[in-house]
């Protein structure tokens, strides 16, 4: 009995010692900033691969230019969810989100950057664009060719939740815009069209990547409404033999914006670094990485080089069709808005 | 000479066919829901070869996730164990108003959904709340940083040690401690030499359960994490990220580590349970003997 007791004592002491050591080796992340610079990029869901590649390239460029070692940390999630986290205190230096309204919300609610942030960088602070396309299973078994095929009975459509995902809001507006233009501006028809479409949606994931894995890996649904970059990425990852992209007759020009958050960068003393990080997106090398990761580059030269990847199609903008993101958000996606009125979960 | 009675089915035994069928059903269930998925985890993890497997679990982001998970458990488990000891001591040894309430409240984290637990911390410490604003002014980061993850983990693992210790301490009683004091032991000596040895198996059992939950928790830490790669991802969160990054072999490789932890926990649980039960029984017998003597 005594022996066992002794053993227990030793065991406990050892364990507590290990715990104390582990706790002591923990250094608060804040102290690391002084030695080499650190930047946190809070981004939306499908940019995982883009910013991993871009950040590595930028770190190299910055080291060559200034001699400073820079580490860029990255967080990905549904665009609206990420904006929410930044508003609640996620300590981002730059945000690269799915749509302008999510950065507006950060400016409005948390005052981390000025309201006119979108004018600070070229092209309305959107260094790349994309659009919304349809991804179907190989051979297109349900013969889906355009938006109006998505409202047919028995078609199962996968798209994320517009409350949390940026891509989902672009998807919604693309479908709405298609019907609105087809019916010559009949709001009522557009509303019915989109309501019917959402009745075909069995599951709403919180972000675009979640929807892609639902469609691609869990094998749910006949068609995925997706960012063009996300659809091209899925083809690259899973091979062209399993899925194909259907380019609709018309879609929306998606302009995912970027911004630095003045209040946070001032505190971290990273304002210059954050600006440089975003400006470099517009450089030839930045644009090349963008195109290579299936986002449409702004640069004409790079775009010409990748013309085969990105098909031409008529694109309308949110400003033209809906009078900007603030009014679109208010009308369609805020609490009690059109989406809340038309969406009923599939029983 | 007793005549052999014909075989009549006895009321206390089910026919062999029923028994076999029940065992077969139970085993099929186990195989379908436990063994096959477990094997699948390792098969997927090793699908791209052993080299890839080790590359995946030794990448800097994996190591960061493992480190954070271990650190979180190393803080949460001792804290919850000392809380559990204190609470069990108070509940087993003293009568005080609100005792029943305390017992109920200890169980609260079991009845609250982990996601809600995470939300509680965001609502309490988010930058736009008074506390969060004050912390921000003083440059203290709690949520969307490591301390938030530790806090959320402590919250969800709160009841484990206390739940195990309360019944043991109650059944052990305080006679041995009183004897120790009478024989001249100090309070601290009686605690270390009498109380702790009396409850040690239950204590260890509580630690094992607490530890496995601390390392495996997903919902609560997901809400407060901020998902910064290489910084605020615990192993379960990192598995989700890898999966969404289309890095399936790596996702399953990290999962396999968590699976091994689960298996180790099960083994530890099995052996500890065999120790805990006699301890309680023995204590109860001792008490009877003592009461008889008195």
Short mmCIF file of N, CA and C in Angstrom, two decimals, chain A residues 109-221:
data_model
loop_
_atom_site.label_atom_id
_atom_site.label_comp_id
_atom_site.label_asym_id
_atom_site.label_seq_id
_atom_site.Cartn_x
_atom_site.Cartn_y
_atom_site.Cartn_z
N UNK A 109 -19.96 49.33 -37.80
CA UNK A 109 -20.21 48.83 -36.45
C UNK A 109 -19.00 48.95 -35.53
N UNK A 110 -17.79 48.73 -36.10
CA UNK A 110 -16.62 48.71 -35.22
C UNK A 110 -15.69 49.90 -35.46
N UNK A 111 -15.99 50.70 -36.52
CA UNK A 111 -15.20 51.91 -36.81
C UNK A 111 -13.69 51.62 -36.89
N UNK A 112 -13.35 50.50 -37.49
CA UNK A 112 -11.93 50.15 -37.60
C UNK A 112 -11.28 50.78 -38.82
N UNK A 113 -12.10 51.29 -39.75
CA UNK A 113 -11.57 51.94 -40.95
C UNK A 113 -12.59 52.98 -41.42
N UNK A 114 -12.13 53.99 -42.21
CA UNK A 114 -13.07 55.04 -42.61
C UNK A 114 -14.14 54.52 -43.56
N UNK A 115 -15.26 55.23 -43.63
CA UNK A 115 -16.37 54.78 -44.46
C UNK A 115 -16.03 54.74 -45.95
N UNK A 116 -15.12 55.63 -46.37
CA UNK A 116 -14.79 55.67 -47.81
C UNK A 116 -13.61 54.77 -48.16
N UNK A 117 -13.43 53.70 -47.40
CA UNK A 117 -12.30 52.79 -47.58
C UNK A 117 -12.16 52.30 -49.02
N UNK A 118 -13.30 52.18 -49.71
CA UNK A 118 -13.25 51.55 -51.03
C UNK A 118 -12.53 52.40 -52.08
N UNK A 119 -12.36 53.72 -51.76
CA UNK A 119 -11.69 54.59 -52.72
C UNK A 119 -10.18 54.61 -52.54
N UNK A 120 -9.66 53.90 -51.56
CA UNK A 120 -8.24 54.02 -51.24
C UNK A 120 -7.33 53.19 -52.14
N UNK A 121 -7.89 52.17 -52.78
CA UNK A 121 -7.09 51.34 -53.69
C UNK A 121 -7.77 51.32 -55.06
N UNK A 122 -7.00 51.01 -56.13
CA UNK A 122 -7.57 51.03 -57.47
C UNK A 122 -8.74 50.06 -57.64
N UNK A 123 -9.52 50.25 -58.68
CA UNK A 123 -10.64 49.36 -59.04
C UNK A 123 -11.58 49.11 -57.87
N UNK A 124 -11.96 50.16 -57.16
CA UNK A 124 -12.84 50.01 -56.00
C UNK A 124 -12.31 49.00 -55.00
N UNK A 125 -11.00 49.00 -54.84
CA UNK A 125 -10.35 48.10 -53.87
C UNK A 125 -10.58 46.63 -54.17
N UNK A 126 -10.89 46.30 -55.42
CA UNK A 126 -11.04 44.89 -55.78
C UNK A 126 -9.95 44.50 -56.77
N UNK A 127 -8.86 43.93 -56.31
CA UNK A 127 -7.74 43.60 -57.21
C UNK A 127 -8.03 42.43 -58.13
N UNK A 128 -9.11 41.72 -57.88
CA UNK A 128 -9.50 40.62 -58.75
C UNK A 128 -11.01 40.55 -58.79
N UNK A 129 -11.54 39.92 -59.81
CA UNK A 129 -12.99 39.73 -59.88
C UNK A 129 -13.25 38.25 -60.10
N UNK A 130 -14.51 37.92 -60.06
CA UNK A 130 -14.89 36.56 -60.41
C UNK A 130 -16.35 36.62 -60.85
N UNK A 131 -16.95 35.50 -61.09
CA UNK A 131 -18.36 35.50 -61.39
C UNK A 131 -18.96 34.22 -60.84
N UNK A 132 -20.24 34.06 -61.04
CA UNK A 132 -20.92 32.90 -60.50
C UNK A 132 -21.28 31.96 -61.64
N UNK A 133 -20.87 30.70 -61.52
CA UNK A 133 -21.17 29.70 -62.55
C UNK A 133 -21.83 28.49 -61.91
N UNK A 134 -22.17 27.51 -62.74
CA UNK A 134 -22.83 26.30 -62.24
C UNK A 134 -21.89 25.12 -62.42
N UNK A 135 -21.77 24.30 -61.40
CA UNK A 135 -20.96 23.09 -61.49
C UNK A 135 -21.90 21.89 -61.45
N UNK A 136 -21.78 21.02 -62.46
CA UNK A 136 -22.66 19.84 -62.51
C UNK A 136 -21.80 18.58 -62.57
N UNK A 137 -22.45 17.44 -62.38
CA UNK A 137 -21.72 16.18 -62.43
C UNK A 137 -21.39 15.82 -63.88
N UNK A 138 -20.36 15.00 -64.08
CA UNK A 138 -19.86 14.71 -65.42
C UNK A 138 -20.98 14.24 -66.35
N UNK A 139 -20.96 14.71 -67.57
CA UNK A 139 -21.97 14.33 -68.55
C UNK A 139 -23.26 15.11 -68.39
N UNK A 140 -23.31 15.97 -67.39
CA UNK A 140 -24.49 16.81 -67.14
C UNK A 140 -25.79 16.02 -67.20
N UNK A 141 -25.94 14.99 -66.32
CA UNK A 141 -27.08 14.06 -66.42
C UNK A 141 -28.45 14.73 -66.30
N UNK A 142 -28.56 15.85 -65.61
CA UNK A 142 -29.87 16.50 -65.49
C UNK A 142 -30.02 17.62 -66.52
N UNK A 143 -29.16 17.62 -67.51
CA UNK A 143 -29.07 18.66 -68.56
C UNK A 143 -29.44 20.06 -68.05
N UNK A 144 -28.50 20.58 -67.27
CA UNK A 144 -28.63 21.93 -66.72
C UNK A 144 -27.78 22.86 -67.56
N UNK A 145 -28.41 23.87 -68.17
CA UNK A 145 -27.67 24.75 -69.08
C UNK A 145 -27.72 26.21 -68.69
N UNK A 146 -28.70 26.57 -67.87
CA UNK A 146 -28.83 27.98 -67.51
C UNK A 146 -29.59 28.08 -66.19
N UNK A 147 -29.75 29.31 -65.72
CA UNK A 147 -30.42 29.54 -64.43
C UNK A 147 -31.82 28.92 -64.38
N UNK A 148 -32.56 29.00 -65.52
CA UNK A 148 -33.95 28.54 -65.44
C UNK A 148 -34.07 27.03 -65.28
N UNK A 149 -32.94 26.29 -65.48
CA UNK A 149 -33.00 24.86 -65.22
C UNK A 149 -32.95 24.54 -63.72
N UNK A 150 -32.57 25.53 -62.92
CA UNK A 150 -32.43 25.26 -61.49
C UNK A 150 -33.76 25.26 -60.76
N UNK A 151 -34.80 25.82 -61.38
CA UNK A 151 -36.09 25.89 -60.69
C UNK A 151 -37.00 24.74 -61.08
N UNK A 152 -36.49 23.85 -61.95
CA UNK A 152 -37.33 22.72 -62.34
C UNK A 152 -37.55 21.79 -61.16
N UNK A 153 -38.71 21.15 -61.10
CA UNK A 153 -38.96 20.25 -59.98
C UNK A 153 -37.98 19.08 -60.01
N UNK A 154 -37.55 18.65 -58.84
CA UNK A 154 -36.68 17.47 -58.75
C UNK A 154 -35.21 17.78 -58.93
N UNK A 155 -34.85 19.04 -59.19
CA UNK A 155 -33.42 19.39 -59.27
C UNK A 155 -32.95 19.80 -57.87
N UNK A 156 -31.87 19.19 -57.42
CA UNK A 156 -31.35 19.53 -56.10
C UNK A 156 -30.17 20.49 -56.26
N UNK A 157 -30.32 21.70 -55.67
CA UNK A 157 -29.34 22.77 -55.87
C UNK A 157 -28.56 23.00 -54.58
N UNK A 158 -27.23 23.09 -54.68
CA UNK A 158 -26.40 23.37 -53.50
C UNK A 158 -25.86 24.79 -53.57
N UNK A 159 -26.11 25.57 -52.52
CA UNK A 159 -25.60 26.92 -52.40
C UNK A 159 -25.51 27.23 -50.91
N UNK A 160 -24.52 28.04 -50.49
CA UNK A 160 -24.41 28.30 -49.05
C UNK A 160 -25.44 29.29 -48.51
N UNK A 161 -25.34 29.59 -47.23
CA UNK A 161 -26.29 30.46 -46.54
C UNK A 161 -25.94 31.93 -46.74
N UNK A 162 -26.84 32.72 -47.36
CA UNK A 162 -26.54 34.14 -47.62
C UNK A 162 -26.33 34.96 -46.34
N UNK A 163 -26.77 34.42 -45.22
CA UNK A 163 -26.59 35.17 -43.97
C UNK A 163 -25.12 35.18 -43.54
N UNK A 164 -24.41 34.09 -43.85
CA UNK A 164 -23.03 33.99 -43.38
C UNK A 164 -22.01 34.01 -44.52
N UNK A 165 -22.43 33.70 -45.73
CA UNK A 165 -21.48 33.54 -46.83
C UNK A 165 -21.60 34.68 -47.83
N UNK A 166 -20.45 35.15 -48.30
CA UNK A 166 -20.45 36.18 -49.34
C UNK A 166 -20.86 35.58 -50.68
N UNK A 167 -20.25 34.43 -51.01
CA UNK A 167 -20.55 33.78 -52.28
C UNK A 167 -22.04 33.52 -52.43
N UNK A 168 -22.68 33.13 -51.32
CA UNK A 168 -24.11 32.82 -51.37
C UNK A 168 -24.92 34.05 -51.77
N UNK A 169 -24.46 35.23 -51.33
CA UNK A 169 -25.20 36.46 -51.69
C UNK A 169 -25.01 36.78 -53.16
N UNK A 170 -23.78 36.56 -53.67
CA UNK A 170 -23.59 36.75 -55.11
C UNK A 170 -24.47 35.76 -55.89
N UNK A 171 -24.54 34.51 -55.40
CA UNK A 171 -25.37 33.50 -56.07
C UNK A 171 -26.82 33.97 -56.17
N UNK A 172 -27.32 34.43 -55.03
CA UNK A 172 -28.71 34.91 -54.95
C UNK A 172 -28.94 36.04 -55.95
N UNK A 173 -28.03 37.03 -55.95
CA UNK A 173 -28.21 38.19 -56.82
C UNK A 173 -28.06 37.81 -58.29
N UNK A 174 -27.19 36.84 -58.59
CA UNK A 174 -27.02 36.41 -59.98
C UNK A 174 -28.33 35.83 -60.50
N UNK A 175 -28.96 34.96 -59.68
CA UNK A 175 -30.22 34.34 -60.09
C UNK A 175 -31.33 35.38 -60.23
N UNK A 176 -31.38 36.28 -59.25
CA UNK A 176 -32.39 37.35 -59.26
C UNK A 176 -32.21 38.22 -60.50
N UNK A 177 -30.96 38.62 -60.77
CA UNK A 177 -30.67 39.49 -61.91
C UNK A 177 -31.02 38.83 -63.23
N UNK A 178 -30.77 37.52 -63.33
CA UNK A 178 -31.11 36.79 -64.55
C UNK A 178 -32.59 36.91 -64.85
N UNK A 179 -33.44 36.62 -63.85
CA UNK A 179 -34.88 36.62 -64.08
C UNK A 179 -35.40 38.05 -64.28
N UNK A 180 -34.80 38.98 -63.54
CA UNK A 180 -35.22 40.37 -63.66
C UNK A 180 -34.99 40.88 -65.08
N UNK A 181 -33.84 40.55 -65.64
CA UNK A 181 -33.51 41.01 -66.99
C UNK A 181 -34.36 40.29 -68.02
N UNK A 182 -34.62 39.00 -67.77
CA UNK A 182 -35.39 38.22 -68.73
C UNK A 182 -36.84 38.71 -68.78
N UNK A 183 -37.38 39.08 -67.62
CA UNK A 183 -38.78 39.49 -67.56
C UNK A 183 -38.94 40.98 -67.77
N UNK A 184 -37.88 41.65 -68.17
CA UNK A 184 -37.96 43.09 -68.40
C UNK A 184 -38.18 43.88 -67.13
N UNK A 185 -37.59 43.44 -66.02
CA UNK A 185 -37.64 44.23 -64.80
C UNK A 185 -38.82 43.93 -63.90
N UNK A 186 -39.41 42.74 -64.04
CA UNK A 186 -40.56 42.39 -63.20
C UNK A 186 -40.08 41.82 -61.86
N UNK A 187 -40.13 42.67 -60.81
CA UNK A 187 -39.65 42.28 -59.47
C UNK A 187 -40.39 41.06 -58.95
N UNK A 188 -41.70 41.02 -59.22
CA UNK A 188 -42.52 39.95 -58.70
C UNK A 188 -42.08 38.60 -59.26
N UNK A 189 -41.79 38.61 -60.58
CA UNK A 189 -41.34 37.36 -61.22
C UNK A 189 -39.99 36.93 -60.67
N UNK A 190 -39.11 37.92 -60.48
CA UNK A 190 -37.78 37.60 -59.96
C UNK A 190 -37.90 36.96 -58.59
N UNK A 191 -38.79 37.52 -57.79
CA UNK A 191 -38.97 37.00 -56.44
C UNK A 191 -39.48 35.56 -56.46
N UNK A 192 -40.48 35.30 -57.29
CA UNK A 192 -41.01 33.94 -57.39
C UNK A 192 -39.95 32.97 -57.90
N UNK A 193 -39.16 33.45 -58.87
CA UNK A 193 -38.12 32.61 -59.45
C UNK A 193 -37.12 32.17 -58.37
N UNK A 194 -36.64 33.15 -57.61
CA UNK A 194 -35.63 32.84 -56.59
C UNK A 194 -36.24 31.99 -55.47
N UNK A 195 -37.50 32.28 -55.11
CA UNK A 195 -38.16 31.49 -54.07
C UNK A 195 -38.25 30.03 -54.51
N UNK A 196 -38.61 29.80 -55.78
CA UNK A 196 -38.70 28.43 -56.29
C UNK A 196 -37.34 27.77 -56.27
N UNK A 197 -36.32 28.55 -56.66
CA UNK A 197 -34.96 28.00 -56.66
C UNK A 197 -34.56 27.53 -55.27
N UNK A 198 -34.82 28.35 -54.26
CA UNK A 198 -34.40 27.98 -52.90
C UNK A 198 -35.21 26.82 -52.35
N UNK A 199 -36.39 26.58 -52.93
CA UNK A 199 -37.12 25.38 -52.50
C UNK A 199 -36.41 24.11 -52.96
N UNK A 200 -35.52 24.24 -53.92
CA UNK A 200 -34.75 23.08 -54.39
C UNK A 200 -33.43 22.89 -53.65
N UNK A 201 -33.20 23.72 -52.61
CA UNK A 201 -31.92 23.65 -51.89
C UNK A 201 -32.07 22.80 -50.63
N UNK A 202 -31.40 21.63 -50.58
CA UNK A 202 -31.59 20.76 -49.41
C UNK A 202 -30.75 21.17 -48.19
N UNK A 203 -29.63 21.86 -48.41
CA UNK A 203 -28.76 22.17 -47.27
C UNK A 203 -28.02 23.48 -47.53
N UNK A 204 -28.00 24.37 -46.51
CA UNK A 204 -27.27 25.63 -46.62
C UNK A 204 -26.03 25.55 -45.73
N UNK A 205 -24.84 25.47 -46.33
CA UNK A 205 -23.62 25.50 -45.53
C UNK A 205 -23.29 26.94 -45.17
N UNK A 206 -22.36 27.12 -44.21
CA UNK A 206 -22.08 28.49 -43.77
C UNK A 206 -21.08 29.21 -44.66
N UNK A 207 -20.33 28.48 -45.47
CA UNK A 207 -19.38 29.13 -46.37
C UNK A 207 -19.32 28.41 -47.70
N UNK A 208 -18.70 29.08 -48.70
CA UNK A 208 -18.65 28.52 -50.05
C UNK A 208 -17.90 27.19 -50.08
N UNK A 209 -16.78 27.10 -49.33
CA UNK A 209 -16.02 25.85 -49.38
C UNK A 209 -16.82 24.70 -48.78
N UNK A 210 -17.61 25.00 -47.75
CA UNK A 210 -18.47 23.98 -47.17
C UNK A 210 -19.45 23.43 -48.19
N UNK A 211 -20.03 24.31 -49.01
CA UNK A 211 -20.96 23.87 -50.04
C UNK A 211 -20.25 23.04 -51.09
N UNK A 212 -19.04 23.45 -51.44
CA UNK A 212 -18.30 22.68 -52.44
C UNK A 212 -18.04 21.27 -51.94
N UNK A 213 -17.62 21.13 -50.67
CA UNK A 213 -17.36 19.78 -50.17
C UNK A 213 -18.67 18.99 -50.07
N UNK A 214 -19.77 19.66 -49.73
CA UNK A 214 -21.07 18.98 -49.72
C UNK A 214 -21.37 18.38 -51.09
N UNK A 215 -21.16 19.18 -52.13
CA UNK A 215 -21.50 18.74 -53.48
C UNK A 215 -20.49 17.72 -54.00
N UNK A 216 -19.20 18.01 -53.79
CA UNK A 216 -18.14 17.24 -54.42
C UNK A 216 -17.85 15.95 -53.66
N UNK A 217 -17.77 16.04 -52.33
CA UNK A 217 -17.36 14.87 -51.58
C UNK A 217 -18.51 14.09 -50.99
N UNK A 218 -19.48 14.81 -50.46
CA UNK A 218 -20.61 14.07 -49.90
C UNK A 218 -21.57 13.65 -51.00
N UNK A 219 -21.35 14.20 -52.21
CA UNK A 219 -22.14 13.75 -53.35
C UNK A 219 -23.59 14.16 -53.30
N UNK A 220 -23.90 15.24 -52.59
CA UNK A 220 -25.28 15.70 -52.49
C UNK A 220 -25.55 16.74 -53.58
N UNK A 221 -26.71 16.66 -54.22
CA UNK A 221 -27.12 17.70 -55.15
C UNK A 221 -26.80 17.40 -56.61
#
